[in-house]
XYZ file of C-alpha atoms in Angstrom:
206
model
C 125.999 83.401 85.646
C 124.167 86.919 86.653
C 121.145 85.564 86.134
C 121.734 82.531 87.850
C 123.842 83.690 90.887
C 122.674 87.078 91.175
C 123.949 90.318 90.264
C 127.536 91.294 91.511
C 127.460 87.657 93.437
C 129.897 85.909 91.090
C 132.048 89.289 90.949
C 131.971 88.839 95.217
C 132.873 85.271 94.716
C 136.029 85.663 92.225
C 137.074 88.704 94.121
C 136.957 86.845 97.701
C 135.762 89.530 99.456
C 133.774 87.068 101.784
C 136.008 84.596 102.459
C 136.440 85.668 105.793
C 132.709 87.103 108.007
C 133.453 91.037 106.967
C 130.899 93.422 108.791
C 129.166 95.648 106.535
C 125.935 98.471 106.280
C 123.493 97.209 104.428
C 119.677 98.194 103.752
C 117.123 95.443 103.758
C 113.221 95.910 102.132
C 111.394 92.193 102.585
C 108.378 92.090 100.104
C 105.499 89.790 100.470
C 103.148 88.593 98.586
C 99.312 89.559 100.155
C 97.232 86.857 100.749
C 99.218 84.189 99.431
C 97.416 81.203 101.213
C 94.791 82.222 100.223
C 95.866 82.477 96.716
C 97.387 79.483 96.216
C 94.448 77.540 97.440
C 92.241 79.357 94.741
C 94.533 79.063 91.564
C 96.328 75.714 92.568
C 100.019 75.421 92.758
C 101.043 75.684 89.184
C 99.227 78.474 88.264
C 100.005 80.313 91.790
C 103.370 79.356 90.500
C 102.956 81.101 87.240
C 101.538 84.788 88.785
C 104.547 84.462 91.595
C 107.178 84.084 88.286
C 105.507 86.909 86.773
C 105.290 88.982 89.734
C 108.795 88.183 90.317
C 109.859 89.343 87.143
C 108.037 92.491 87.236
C 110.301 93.260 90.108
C 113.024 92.976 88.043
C 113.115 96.628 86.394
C 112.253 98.416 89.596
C 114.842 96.888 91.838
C 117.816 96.799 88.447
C 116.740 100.932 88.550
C 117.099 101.343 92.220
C 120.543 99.833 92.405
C 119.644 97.132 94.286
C 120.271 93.314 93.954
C 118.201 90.363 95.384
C 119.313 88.930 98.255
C 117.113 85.708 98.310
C 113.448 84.229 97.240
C 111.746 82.786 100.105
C 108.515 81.092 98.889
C 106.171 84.365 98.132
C 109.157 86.472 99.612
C 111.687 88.838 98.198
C 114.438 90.515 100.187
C 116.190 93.005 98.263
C 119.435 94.868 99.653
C 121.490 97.412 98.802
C 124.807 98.816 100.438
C 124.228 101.195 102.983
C 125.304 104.647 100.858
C 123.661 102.836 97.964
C 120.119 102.450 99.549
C 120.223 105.955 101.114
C 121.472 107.935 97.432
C 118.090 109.479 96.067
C 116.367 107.118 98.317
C 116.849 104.071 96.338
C 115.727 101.835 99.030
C 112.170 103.348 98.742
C 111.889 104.464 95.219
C 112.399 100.639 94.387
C 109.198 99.574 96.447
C 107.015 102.619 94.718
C 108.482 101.846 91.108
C 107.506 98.028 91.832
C 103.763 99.164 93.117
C 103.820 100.963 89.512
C 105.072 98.140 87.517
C 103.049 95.749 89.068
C 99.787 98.356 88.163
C 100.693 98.971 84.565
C 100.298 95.010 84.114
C 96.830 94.823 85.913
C 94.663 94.247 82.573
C 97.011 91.447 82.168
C 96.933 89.932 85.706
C 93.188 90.358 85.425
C 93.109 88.406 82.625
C 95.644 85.666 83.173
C 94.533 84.876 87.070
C 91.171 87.108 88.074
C 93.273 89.688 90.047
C 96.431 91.821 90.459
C 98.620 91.330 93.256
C 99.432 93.125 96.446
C 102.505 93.366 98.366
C 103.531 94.857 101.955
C 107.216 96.182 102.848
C 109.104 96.176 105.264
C 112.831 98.251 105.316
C 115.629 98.652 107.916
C 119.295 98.922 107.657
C 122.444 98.698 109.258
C 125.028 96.683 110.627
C 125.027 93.302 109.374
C 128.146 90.306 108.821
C 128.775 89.013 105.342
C 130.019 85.939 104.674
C 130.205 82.962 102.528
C 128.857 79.866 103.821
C 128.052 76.321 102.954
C 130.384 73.601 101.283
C 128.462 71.346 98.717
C 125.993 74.815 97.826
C 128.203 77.610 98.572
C 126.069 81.487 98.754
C 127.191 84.669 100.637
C 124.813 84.737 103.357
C 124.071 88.065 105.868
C 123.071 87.645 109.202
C 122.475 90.062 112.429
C 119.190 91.518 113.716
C 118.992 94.194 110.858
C 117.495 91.698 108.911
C 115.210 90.185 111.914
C 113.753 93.866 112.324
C 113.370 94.430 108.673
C 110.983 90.778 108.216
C 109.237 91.743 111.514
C 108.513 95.315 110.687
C 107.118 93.361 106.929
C 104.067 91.315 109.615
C 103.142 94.700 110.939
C 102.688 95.908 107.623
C 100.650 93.301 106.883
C 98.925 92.894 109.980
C 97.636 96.763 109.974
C 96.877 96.766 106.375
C 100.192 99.242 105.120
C 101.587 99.218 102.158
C 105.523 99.880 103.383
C 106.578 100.365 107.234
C 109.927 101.898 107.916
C 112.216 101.711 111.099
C 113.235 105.666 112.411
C 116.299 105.112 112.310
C 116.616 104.154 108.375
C 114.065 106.664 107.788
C 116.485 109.448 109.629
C 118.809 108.926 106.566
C 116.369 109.435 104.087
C 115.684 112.230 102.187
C 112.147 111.281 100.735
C 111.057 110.969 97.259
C 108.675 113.680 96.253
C 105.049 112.797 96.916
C 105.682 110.375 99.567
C 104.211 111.057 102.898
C 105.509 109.555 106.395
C 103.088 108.329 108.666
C 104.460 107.982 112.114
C 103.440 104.361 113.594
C 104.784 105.078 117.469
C 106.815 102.517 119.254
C 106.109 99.067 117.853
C 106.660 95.664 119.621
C 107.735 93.313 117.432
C 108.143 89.813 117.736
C 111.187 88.411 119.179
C 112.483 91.955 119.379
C 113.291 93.299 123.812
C 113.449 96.707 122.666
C 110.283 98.203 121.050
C 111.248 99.747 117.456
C 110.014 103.447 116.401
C 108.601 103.171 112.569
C 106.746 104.935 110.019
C 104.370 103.995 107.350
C 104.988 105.502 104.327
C 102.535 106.254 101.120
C 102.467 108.241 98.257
């Protein structure tokens, strides 16, 4: 039932602690695919299928090590998320997006060989505030909504957009003590789409 609800989802369920919309801090890190368009068009859909699966479950150690659990799949997408004191402990939240980069690079030869390349991902990460709750009838899931997880996806296009591997929001970042050998960048005062208020991020490398 892990496996096919997620981690901890069933324990939510059976426990009801979303029956009712329950605010809660949470840390968001969107991943996507690079190039996926572009990808698919060039290996057809079944065998872009098969290096998104495998990608996929090369998250898997990374993100099990980092204490976090995925929140959803969305096409060439994964959102990962972590309670708030969770994410920040050792910098879980980041370590997980590093540890994937390294998984992902230990199975090049293999990628290589299977589809003529090794995939790359951008990152985007923000957290706080956020209301939990379990929604739907016929599929019931626990869903999270507020603009944490807008900001998180937008500050995931500017990633992409300017070529970075993982783009941070200040305010996250603030309550983060960094992993050694990881270097902030700062990116100034970014205007992101759909967002009034311009958001202060950082790229960060390593």
């Amino acid at each position: 039932m892990n496996r096919m609800i997620g981690a901890n989802v069933l324990r939510y369920f059976v426990a009801g602690r979303y029956h009712r919309p329950t605010p809660e801090e949470r840390i968001f890190l969107f991943l996507d695919l690079e190039g996926s368009t572009t990808l698919a068009e060039r290996l057809g859909s079944a065998h872009y299928f098969e290096l998104l699966r495998r990608f996929v479950d090369d998250l898997t150690d990374p993100i099990v090590a980092s204490r976090g659990e995925i929140y959803q799949y969305a096409g060439d997408e994964v959102v990962v998320t972590w309670p708030l004191a969770e994410g920040v402990r050792a910098a879980n939240c980041v370590r997980c997006f590093f540890w994937s980069r390294d998984a992902v690079a230990r199975e090049a030869a293999r990628y290589t060989r299977d589809f003529g390349l090794v995939p790359r991902f951008r990152a985007g990460l923000h957290g706080g505030t956020v209301t939990a709750g379990e929604l739907g009838d016929l599929r019931r899931q626990i869903v999270f909504v507020g603009d944490i997880l807008n900001t998180a996806a937008r500050l995931e296009e500017y990633a992409k957009r300017a070529g970075l591997d993982l783009v941070v929001s200040d305010s996250l970042l603030r309550r983060l003590e960094l992993p050694a050998g990881v270097v902030a960048r700062r990116c100034g005062e970014l205007e992101l789409r759909g967002k009034e208020a311009p958001v202060a991020a950082y790229s960060l490398s390593g």
